[in-house]
Coordinates of C-alpha atoms in Angstrom, one line a residue:
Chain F
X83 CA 59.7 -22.1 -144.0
X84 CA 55.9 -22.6 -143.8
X85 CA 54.6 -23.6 -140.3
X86 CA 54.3 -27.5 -138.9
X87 CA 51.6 -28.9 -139.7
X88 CA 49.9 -31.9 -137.3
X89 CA 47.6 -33.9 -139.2
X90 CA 45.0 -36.1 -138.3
X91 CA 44.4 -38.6 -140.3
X92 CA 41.1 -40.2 -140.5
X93 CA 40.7 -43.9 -142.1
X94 CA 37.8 -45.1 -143.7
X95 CA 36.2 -48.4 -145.0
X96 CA 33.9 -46.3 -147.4
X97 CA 30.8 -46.4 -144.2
X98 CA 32.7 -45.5 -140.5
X99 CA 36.1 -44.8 -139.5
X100 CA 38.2 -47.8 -139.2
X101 CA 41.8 -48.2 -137.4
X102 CA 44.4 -51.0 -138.3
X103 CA 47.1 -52.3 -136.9
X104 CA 50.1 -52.8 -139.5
X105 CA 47.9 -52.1 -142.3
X106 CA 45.8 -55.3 -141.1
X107 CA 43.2 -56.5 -138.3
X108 CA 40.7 -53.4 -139.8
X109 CA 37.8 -52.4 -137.6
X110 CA 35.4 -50.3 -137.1
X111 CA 35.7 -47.2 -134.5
X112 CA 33.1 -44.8 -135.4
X113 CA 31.8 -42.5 -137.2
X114 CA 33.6 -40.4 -139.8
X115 CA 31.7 -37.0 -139.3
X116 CA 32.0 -37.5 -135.7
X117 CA 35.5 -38.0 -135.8
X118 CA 35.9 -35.1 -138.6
X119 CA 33.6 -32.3 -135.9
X120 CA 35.6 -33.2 -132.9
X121 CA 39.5 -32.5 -134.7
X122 CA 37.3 -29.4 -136.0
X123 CA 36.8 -27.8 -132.8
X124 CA 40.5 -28.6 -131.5
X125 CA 41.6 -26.4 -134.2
X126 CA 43.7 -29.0 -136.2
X127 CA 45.6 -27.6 -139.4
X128 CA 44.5 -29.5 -141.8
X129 CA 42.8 -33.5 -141.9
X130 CA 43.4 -36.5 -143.9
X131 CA 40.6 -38.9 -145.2
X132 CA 41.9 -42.4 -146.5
X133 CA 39.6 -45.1 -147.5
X134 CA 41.6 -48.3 -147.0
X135 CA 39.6 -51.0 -148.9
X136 CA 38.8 -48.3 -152.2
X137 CA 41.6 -50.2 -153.9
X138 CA 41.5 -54.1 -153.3
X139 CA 37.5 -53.8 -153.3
X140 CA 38.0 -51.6 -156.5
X141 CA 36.0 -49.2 -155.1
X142 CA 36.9 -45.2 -155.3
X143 CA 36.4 -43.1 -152.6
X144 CA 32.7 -42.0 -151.9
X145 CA 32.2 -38.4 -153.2
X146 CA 29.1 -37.8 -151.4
X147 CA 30.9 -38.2 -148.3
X148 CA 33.8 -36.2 -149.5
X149 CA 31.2 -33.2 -150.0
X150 CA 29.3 -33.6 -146.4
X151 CA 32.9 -33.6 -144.6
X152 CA 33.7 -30.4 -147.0
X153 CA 30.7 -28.6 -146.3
X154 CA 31.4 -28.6 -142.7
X155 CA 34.7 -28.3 -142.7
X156 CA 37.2 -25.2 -142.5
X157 CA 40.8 -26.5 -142.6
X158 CA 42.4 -28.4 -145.8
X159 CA 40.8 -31.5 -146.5
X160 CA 43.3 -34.3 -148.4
X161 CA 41.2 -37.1 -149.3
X162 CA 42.4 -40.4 -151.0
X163 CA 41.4 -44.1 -151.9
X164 CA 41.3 -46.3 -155.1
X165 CA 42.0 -42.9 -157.1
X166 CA 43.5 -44.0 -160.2
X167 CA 42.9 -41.3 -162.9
X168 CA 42.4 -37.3 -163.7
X169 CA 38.7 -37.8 -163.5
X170 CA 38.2 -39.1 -160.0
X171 CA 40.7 -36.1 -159.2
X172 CA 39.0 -33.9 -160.7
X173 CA 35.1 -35.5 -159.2
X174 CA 37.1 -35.5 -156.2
X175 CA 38.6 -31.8 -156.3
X176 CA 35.1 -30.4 -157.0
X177 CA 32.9 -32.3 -154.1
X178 CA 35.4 -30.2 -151.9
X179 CA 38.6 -31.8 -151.4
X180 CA 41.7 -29.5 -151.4
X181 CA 44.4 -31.9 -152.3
X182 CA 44.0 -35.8 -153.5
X183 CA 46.3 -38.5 -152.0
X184 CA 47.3 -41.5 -154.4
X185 CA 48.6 -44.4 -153.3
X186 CA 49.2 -47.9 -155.3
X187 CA 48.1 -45.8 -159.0
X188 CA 51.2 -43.9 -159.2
X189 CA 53.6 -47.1 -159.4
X190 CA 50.9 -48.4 -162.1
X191 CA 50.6 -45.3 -163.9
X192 CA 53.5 -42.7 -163.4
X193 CA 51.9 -40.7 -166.1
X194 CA 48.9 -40.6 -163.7
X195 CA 51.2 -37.8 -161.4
X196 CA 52.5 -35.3 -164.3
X197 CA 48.8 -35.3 -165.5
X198 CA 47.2 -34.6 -162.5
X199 CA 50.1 -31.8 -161.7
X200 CA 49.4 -30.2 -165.3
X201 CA 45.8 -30.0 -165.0
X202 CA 45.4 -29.5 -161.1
X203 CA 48.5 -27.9 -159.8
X204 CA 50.7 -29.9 -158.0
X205 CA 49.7 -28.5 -154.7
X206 CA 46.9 -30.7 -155.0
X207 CA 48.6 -34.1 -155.7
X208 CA 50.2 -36.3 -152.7
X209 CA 51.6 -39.3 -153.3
X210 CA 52.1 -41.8 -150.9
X211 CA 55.5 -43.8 -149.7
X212 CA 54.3 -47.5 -148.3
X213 CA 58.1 -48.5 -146.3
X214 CA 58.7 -52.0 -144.7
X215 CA 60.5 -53.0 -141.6
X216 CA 61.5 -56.0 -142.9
X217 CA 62.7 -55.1 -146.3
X218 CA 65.3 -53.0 -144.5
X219 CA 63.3 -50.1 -144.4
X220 CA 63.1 -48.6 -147.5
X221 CA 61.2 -51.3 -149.7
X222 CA 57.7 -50.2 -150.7
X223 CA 55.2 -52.6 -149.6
X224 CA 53.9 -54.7 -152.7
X225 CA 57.6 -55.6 -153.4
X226 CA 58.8 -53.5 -155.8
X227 CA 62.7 -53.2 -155.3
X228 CA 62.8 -50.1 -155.1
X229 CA 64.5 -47.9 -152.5
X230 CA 62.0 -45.3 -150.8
X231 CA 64.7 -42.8 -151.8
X232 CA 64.4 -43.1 -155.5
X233 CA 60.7 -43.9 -155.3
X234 CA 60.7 -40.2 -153.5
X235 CA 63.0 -38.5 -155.9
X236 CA 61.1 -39.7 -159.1
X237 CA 57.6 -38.9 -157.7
X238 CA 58.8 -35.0 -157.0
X239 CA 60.4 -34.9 -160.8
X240 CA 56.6 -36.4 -162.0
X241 CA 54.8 -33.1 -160.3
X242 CA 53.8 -34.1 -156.8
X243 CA 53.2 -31.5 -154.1
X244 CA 54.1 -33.6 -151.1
X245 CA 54.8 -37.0 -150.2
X246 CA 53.1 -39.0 -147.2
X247 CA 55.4 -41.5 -146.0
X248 CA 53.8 -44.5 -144.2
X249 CA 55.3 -47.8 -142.6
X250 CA 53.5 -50.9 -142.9
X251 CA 54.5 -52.4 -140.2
X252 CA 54.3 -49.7 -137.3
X253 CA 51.1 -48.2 -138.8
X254 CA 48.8 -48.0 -136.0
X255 CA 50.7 -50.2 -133.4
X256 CA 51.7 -46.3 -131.5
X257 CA 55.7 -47.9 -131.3
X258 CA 57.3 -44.7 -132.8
X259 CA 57.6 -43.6 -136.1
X260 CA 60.1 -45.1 -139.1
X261 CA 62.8 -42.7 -138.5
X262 CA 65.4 -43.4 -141.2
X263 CA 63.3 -43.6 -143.8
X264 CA 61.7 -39.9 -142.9
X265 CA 65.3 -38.5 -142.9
X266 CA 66.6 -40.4 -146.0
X267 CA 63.5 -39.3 -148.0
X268 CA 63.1 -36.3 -146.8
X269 CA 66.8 -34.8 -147.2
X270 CA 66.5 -36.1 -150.7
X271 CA 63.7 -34.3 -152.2
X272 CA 62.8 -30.4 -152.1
X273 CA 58.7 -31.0 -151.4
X274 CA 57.4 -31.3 -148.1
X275 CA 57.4 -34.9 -146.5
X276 CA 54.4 -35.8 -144.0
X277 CA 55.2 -38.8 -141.6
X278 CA 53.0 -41.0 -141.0
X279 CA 52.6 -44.6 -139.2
X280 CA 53.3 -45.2 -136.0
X281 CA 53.4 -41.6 -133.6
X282 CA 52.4 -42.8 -130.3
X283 CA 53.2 -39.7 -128.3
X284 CA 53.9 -36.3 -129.0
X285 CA 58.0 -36.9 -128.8
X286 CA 57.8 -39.5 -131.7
X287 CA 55.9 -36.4 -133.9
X288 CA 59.1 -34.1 -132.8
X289 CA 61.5 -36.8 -133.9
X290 CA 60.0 -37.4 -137.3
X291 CA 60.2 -33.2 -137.6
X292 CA 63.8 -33.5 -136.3
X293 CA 64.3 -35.9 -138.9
X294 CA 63.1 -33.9 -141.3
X295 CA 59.5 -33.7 -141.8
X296 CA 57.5 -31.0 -142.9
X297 CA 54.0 -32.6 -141.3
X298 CA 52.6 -35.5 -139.2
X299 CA 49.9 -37.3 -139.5
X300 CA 48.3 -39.3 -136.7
X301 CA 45.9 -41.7 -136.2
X302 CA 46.0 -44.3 -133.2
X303 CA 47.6 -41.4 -130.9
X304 CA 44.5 -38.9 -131.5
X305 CA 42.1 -42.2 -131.7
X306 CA 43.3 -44.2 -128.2
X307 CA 45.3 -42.0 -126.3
X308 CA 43.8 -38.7 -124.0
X309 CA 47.0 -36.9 -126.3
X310 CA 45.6 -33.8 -127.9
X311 CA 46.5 -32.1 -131.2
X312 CA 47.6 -28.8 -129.5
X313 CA 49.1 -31.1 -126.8
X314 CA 51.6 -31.9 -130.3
X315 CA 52.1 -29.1 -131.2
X316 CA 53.2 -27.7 -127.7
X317 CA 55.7 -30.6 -127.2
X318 CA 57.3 -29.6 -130.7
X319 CA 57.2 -25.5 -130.6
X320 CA 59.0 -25.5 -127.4
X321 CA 61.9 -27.7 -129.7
X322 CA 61.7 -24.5 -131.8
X323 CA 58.9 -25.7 -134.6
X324 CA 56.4 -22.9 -135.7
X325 CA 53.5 -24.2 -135.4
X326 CA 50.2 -22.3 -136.2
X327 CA 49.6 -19.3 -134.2
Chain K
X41 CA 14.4 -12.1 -154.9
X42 CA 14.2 -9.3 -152.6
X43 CA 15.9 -9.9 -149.1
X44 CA 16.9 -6.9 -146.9
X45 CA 20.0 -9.3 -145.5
X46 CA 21.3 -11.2 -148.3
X47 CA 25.0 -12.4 -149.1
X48 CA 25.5 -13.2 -152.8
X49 CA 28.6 -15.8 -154.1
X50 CA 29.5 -16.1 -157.7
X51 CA 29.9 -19.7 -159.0
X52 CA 32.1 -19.7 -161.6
X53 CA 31.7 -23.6 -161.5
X54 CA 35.5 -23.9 -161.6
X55 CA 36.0 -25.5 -158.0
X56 CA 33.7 -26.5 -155.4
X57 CA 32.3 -23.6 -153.0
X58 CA 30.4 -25.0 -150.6
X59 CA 33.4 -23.8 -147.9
X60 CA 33.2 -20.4 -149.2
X61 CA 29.3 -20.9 -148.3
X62 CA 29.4 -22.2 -145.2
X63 CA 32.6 -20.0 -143.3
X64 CA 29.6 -17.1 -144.6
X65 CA 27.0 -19.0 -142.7
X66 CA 28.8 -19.5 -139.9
X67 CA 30.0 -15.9 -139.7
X68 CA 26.7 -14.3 -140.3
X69 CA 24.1 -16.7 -139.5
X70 CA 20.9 -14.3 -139.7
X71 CA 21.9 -13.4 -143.4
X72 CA 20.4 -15.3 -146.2
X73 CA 23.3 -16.7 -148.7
X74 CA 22.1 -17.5 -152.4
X75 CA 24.6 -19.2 -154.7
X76 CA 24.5 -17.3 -158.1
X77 CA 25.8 -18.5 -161.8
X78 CA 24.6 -15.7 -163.7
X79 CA 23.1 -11.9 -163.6
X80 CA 19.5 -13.1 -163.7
X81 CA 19.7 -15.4 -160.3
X82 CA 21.6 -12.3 -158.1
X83 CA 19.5 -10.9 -155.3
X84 CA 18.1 -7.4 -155.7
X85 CA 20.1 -5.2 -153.4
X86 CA 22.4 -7.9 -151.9
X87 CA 24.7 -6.5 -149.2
X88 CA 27.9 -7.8 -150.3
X89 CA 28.7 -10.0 -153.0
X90 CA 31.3 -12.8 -153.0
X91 CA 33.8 -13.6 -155.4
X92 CA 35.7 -17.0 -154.6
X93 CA 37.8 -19.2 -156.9
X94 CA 40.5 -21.3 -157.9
X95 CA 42.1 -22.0 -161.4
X96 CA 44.0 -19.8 -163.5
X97 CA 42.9 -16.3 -164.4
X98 CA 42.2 -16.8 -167.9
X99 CA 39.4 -19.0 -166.9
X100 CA 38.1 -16.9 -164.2
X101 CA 37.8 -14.2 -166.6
X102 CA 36.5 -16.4 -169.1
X103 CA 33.4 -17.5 -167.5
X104 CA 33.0 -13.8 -165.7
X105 CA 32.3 -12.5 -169.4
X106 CA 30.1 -15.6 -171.2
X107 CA 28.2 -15.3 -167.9
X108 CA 27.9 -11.6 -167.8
X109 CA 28.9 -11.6 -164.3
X110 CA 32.0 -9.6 -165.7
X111 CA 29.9 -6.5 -166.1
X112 CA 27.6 -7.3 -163.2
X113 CA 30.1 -6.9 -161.1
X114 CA 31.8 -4.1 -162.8
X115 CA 28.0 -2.3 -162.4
X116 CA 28.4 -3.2 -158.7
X117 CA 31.3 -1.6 -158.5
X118 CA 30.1 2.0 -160.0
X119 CA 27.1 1.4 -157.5
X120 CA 29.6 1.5 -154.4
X121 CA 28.4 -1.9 -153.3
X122 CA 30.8 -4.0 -151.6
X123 CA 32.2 -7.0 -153.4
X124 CA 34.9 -9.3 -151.4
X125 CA 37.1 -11.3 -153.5
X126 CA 38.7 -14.8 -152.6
X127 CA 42.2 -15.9 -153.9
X128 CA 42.1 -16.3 -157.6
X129 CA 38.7 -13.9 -156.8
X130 CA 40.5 -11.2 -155.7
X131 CA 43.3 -11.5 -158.5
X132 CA 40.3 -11.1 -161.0
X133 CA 39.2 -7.4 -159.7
X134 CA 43.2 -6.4 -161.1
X135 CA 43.7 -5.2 -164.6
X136 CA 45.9 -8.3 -166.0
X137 CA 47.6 -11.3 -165.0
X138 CA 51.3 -13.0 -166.3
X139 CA 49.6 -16.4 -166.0
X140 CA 47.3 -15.3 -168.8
X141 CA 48.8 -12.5 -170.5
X142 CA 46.5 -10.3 -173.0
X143 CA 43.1 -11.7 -170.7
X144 CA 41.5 -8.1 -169.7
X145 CA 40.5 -8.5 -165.8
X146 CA 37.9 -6.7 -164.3
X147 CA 39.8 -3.5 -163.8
X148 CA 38.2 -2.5 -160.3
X149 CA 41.7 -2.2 -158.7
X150 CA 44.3 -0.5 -160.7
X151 CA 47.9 -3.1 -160.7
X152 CA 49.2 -6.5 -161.7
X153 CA 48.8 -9.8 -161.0
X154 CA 52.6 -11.6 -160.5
X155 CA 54.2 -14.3 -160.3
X156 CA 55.8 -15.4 -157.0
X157 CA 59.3 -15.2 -157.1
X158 CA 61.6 -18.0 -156.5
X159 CA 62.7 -18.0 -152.9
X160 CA 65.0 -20.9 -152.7
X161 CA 67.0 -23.5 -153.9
X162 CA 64.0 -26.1 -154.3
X163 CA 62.6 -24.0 -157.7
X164 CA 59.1 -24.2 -155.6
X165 CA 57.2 -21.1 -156.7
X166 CA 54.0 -21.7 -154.8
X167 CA 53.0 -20.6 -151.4
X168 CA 51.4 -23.3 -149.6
X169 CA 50.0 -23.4 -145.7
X170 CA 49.7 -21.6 -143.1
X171 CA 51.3 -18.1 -142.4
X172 CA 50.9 -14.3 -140.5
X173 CA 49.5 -11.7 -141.5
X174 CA 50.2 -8.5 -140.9
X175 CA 48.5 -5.0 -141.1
X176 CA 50.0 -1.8 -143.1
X177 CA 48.3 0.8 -141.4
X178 CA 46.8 1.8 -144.9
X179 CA 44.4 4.3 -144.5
X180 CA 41.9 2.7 -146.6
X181 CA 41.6 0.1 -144.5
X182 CA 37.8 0.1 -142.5
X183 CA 38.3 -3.3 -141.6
X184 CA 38.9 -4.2 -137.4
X185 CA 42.0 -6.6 -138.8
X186 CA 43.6 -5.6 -135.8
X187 CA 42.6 -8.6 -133.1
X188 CA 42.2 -11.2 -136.0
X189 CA 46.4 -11.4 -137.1
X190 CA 46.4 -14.9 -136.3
X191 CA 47.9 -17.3 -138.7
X192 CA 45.8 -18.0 -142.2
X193 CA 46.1 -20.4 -144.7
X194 CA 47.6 -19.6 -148.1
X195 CA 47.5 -21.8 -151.7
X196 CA 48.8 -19.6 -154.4
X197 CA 51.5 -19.4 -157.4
X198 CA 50.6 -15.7 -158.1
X199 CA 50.1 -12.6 -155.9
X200 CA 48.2 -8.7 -156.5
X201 CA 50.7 -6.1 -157.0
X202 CA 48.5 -2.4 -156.8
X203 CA 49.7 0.4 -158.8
X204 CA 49.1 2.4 -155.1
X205 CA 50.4 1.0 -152.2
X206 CA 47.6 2.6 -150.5
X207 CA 45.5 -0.4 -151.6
X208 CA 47.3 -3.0 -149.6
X209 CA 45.6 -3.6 -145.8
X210 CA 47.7 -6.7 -145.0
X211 CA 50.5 -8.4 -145.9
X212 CA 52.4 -11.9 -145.5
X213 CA 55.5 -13.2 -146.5
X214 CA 56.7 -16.2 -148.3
X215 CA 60.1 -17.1 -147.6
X216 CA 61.6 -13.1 -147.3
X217 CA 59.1 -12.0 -149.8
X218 CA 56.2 -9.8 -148.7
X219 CA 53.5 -9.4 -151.0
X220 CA 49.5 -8.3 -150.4
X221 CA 47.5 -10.4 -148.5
X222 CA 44.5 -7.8 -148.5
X223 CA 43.7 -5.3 -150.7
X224 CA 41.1 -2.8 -150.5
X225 CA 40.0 0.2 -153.0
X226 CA 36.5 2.0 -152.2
X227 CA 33.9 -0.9 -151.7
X228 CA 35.7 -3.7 -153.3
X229 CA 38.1 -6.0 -150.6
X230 CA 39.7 -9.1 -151.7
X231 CA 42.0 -11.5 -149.8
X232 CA 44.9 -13.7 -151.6
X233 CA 44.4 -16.1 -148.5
X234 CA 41.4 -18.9 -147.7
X235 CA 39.5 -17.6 -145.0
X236 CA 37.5 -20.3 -145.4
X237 CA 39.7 -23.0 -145.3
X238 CA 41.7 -21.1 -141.9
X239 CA 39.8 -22.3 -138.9
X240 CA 38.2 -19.8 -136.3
X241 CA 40.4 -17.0 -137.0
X242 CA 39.0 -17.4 -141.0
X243 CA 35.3 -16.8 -139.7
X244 CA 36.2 -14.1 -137.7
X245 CA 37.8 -12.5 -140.6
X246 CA 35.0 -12.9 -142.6
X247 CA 32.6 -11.6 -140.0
X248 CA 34.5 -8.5 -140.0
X249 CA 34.1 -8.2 -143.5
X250 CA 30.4 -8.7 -143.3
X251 CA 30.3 -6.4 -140.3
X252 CA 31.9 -3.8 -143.0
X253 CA 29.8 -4.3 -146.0
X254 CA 26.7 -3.9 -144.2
X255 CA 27.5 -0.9 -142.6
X256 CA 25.8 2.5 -143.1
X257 CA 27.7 4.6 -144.8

């Protein structure tokens, strides 16, 4: 089994680094390069760049700043953000990126994910899992009635690598993370999950691996707590996780 | 151009290599590192020359031979000048690959280039993240590997299988399977890992190949 990895993930309105809470109340916390040097020299494992607004300002994700991060970066980069065809993958692959994340494009265009798997290898494609509290859980956010579950199972027969599974409505807030989702999902598909939303201290990242998780990605811990990416990833090797050495 | 220090990378214009480019910068930062597309922009007497990529080995090859880099290299080789290939890089210096059977590689180590095995019950046949290495106490090996063992990180579907085992100077596992994660035959060193893309302990491994290449003999 490949080592944990802890992620941090790094949100973007297209200019500076942005937080939410709940995937709402955006602003602005600093700068992206900043934030991308300092998780450098903690020695994360890999980094995740989402640009939050790329789809309802039908924008895409800005490539120049995709090539400045991967010129200075030496971990895996996953960058994602309005991407909604083989193109922008491919733009996106070559300014540097190691992997693409796509969000709201593969419930629009399924075909968008076996594509992208043929031509780029499906290490390179993750797909990302929106849950809901209040649609019990395992509702993706813009109201499809479908079941995280299946969601999960058909994105890993389409071709992607990994899925990131996020929770609307503890994204950012620090309250834990969405628990039951990360175990249904992940004991249902063979690809590695990555939990996201809503780790507010190193214990919530060990439960979502407990639950089944292959990866965590935080944001508001690493962003507004003194908590420390090898501070993680002590908590969660002494619960027997391998964790980079 | 004549430089006395100077670090040549091959763009095969597959993938992006600004990574490869700067983990050399950061390793050796008094050597001069020119990017290269074809024969006619290498440096004169460069001290090593750099071999990264990504894609399948049919296109590698490909654009080695309408480039003339192919036989560049190959030239380099019969020269005893050190080459260090990168993931799908170091797959090209073997004689043939099963992901594109009947495309000639470059021949400068003798063996195969295999598919990973399936390892468990997902049907997963890549090897993705981070993982040990470990060293085979070949005696080819020239490389200092011995204080850099930490973790590296590793994207690949296909691994080198040498005709001698002699060739192999580390090794990693995915799942149970060990396969080469370092191969080295006279002058020419390739790596199936990223050092770029593995943090410090990355840089330090390519300093030591640096460290190597520009070595006396």
């Amino acid at each position: 089994m490949p080592k944990i990895r802890v992620i941090p993930s790094i949100l973007t309105d297209g200019m500076s680094q942005v937080k939410g809470e709940r995937f709402d109340n955006w602003r602005t916390v600093g700068s992206v390069q900043t934030a991308i040097q300092l998780f450098q020299s903690r020695d994360v494992d890999e980094i995740v760049l989402l640009d939050v607004h790329a789809t309802s300002q039908r924008r895409f994700l800005d490539l120049e700043l995709v090539r400045a991060i991967a010129g200075v970066l030496r971990v895996p980069l996953a960058v994602g953000g309005g991407v909604t065809s083989v193109e922008q993958i491919s733009d996106l692959l070559r300014a540097g990126a190691d992997r693409v994340v796509i969000g709201s494009a593969w419930y629009t265009q399924p075909e968008l994910i076996s594509k992208a798997a043929a031509m780029f290898g499906s290490q390179a494609i993750i797909c990302t899992l929106d849950c809901s509290e209040s649609e019990r859980l395992t509702r993706l956010a813009w109201g499809t009635t479908d079941s995280a579950v299946s969601a999960a199972l058909r994105l890993e027969a389409l071709g992607a690598g990994e899925l990131l599974l996020q929770n609307t409505s503890r994204d950012g807030v620090m309250e834990g993370m969405d628990l039951a989702s990360i175990k249904a999902v992940s004991s249902s598909v063979s690809v590695p999950v990555i939990a996201g939303s809503g780790a507010g201290t190193p214990q919530d990242a060990l439960e979502a691996l407990q639950a089944g998780a292959s990866a965590v990605a935080i944001g508001a811990m690493f962003q507004f707590t003194p908590v420390t990416p090898s501070q993680v990833k002590a908590h969660i090797s002494c619960q027997g996780f391998e964790v980079r050495a | 151009m004549f430089d006395p220090k100077s670090i040549d990378v091959l763009d095969l214009g597959i993938n992006n290599i600004s990574s490869v480019v700067s983990g050399l910068k950061a390793a050796a930062p008094d050597v001069n590192v020119n990017v290269v597309t074809g024969p006619e922009e290498t440096s004169d007497s460069p001290l090593l020359t750099v071999l990264p990529g990504n894609g399948s080995f049919g296109a590698g090859m490909g654009t080695l031979e309408a480039t003339g880099l192919g036989n560049y290299l190959k030239d380099l080789a019969a020269a005893s000048k050190p080459i260090f290939g990168i993931c799908l890089g170091l797959q090209l210096l073997f004689d043939s690959s099963e992901e594109t059977p009947g495309v000639k590689g470059l021949g400068l180590i003798d063996g195969e280039v295999r598919r990973l095995p399936i390892v468990s019950n997902t049907g997963v046949q890549t090897n993705i993240g981070w993982a040990p290495l470990s060293a085979t106490g070949s005696s080819v090996s020239q490389l200092n590997f011995e204080p850099l063992l930490r973790d590296v990180y590793f994207v690949h579907s296909y691994y080198v299988d040498p005709e001698s085992q002699e060739d192999i100077i580390l090794e990693s596992r995915y799942e149970n399977f060990v396969f080469a994660a370092a191969v080295m035959r006279h002058k020419t060193i390739g790596v199936q890992f990223h050092p770029e893309k593995s943090s410090n302990s990355g840089i330090e491994i390519i300093k030591s190949v640096v460290e190597w290449a520009f070595a006396k003999d």
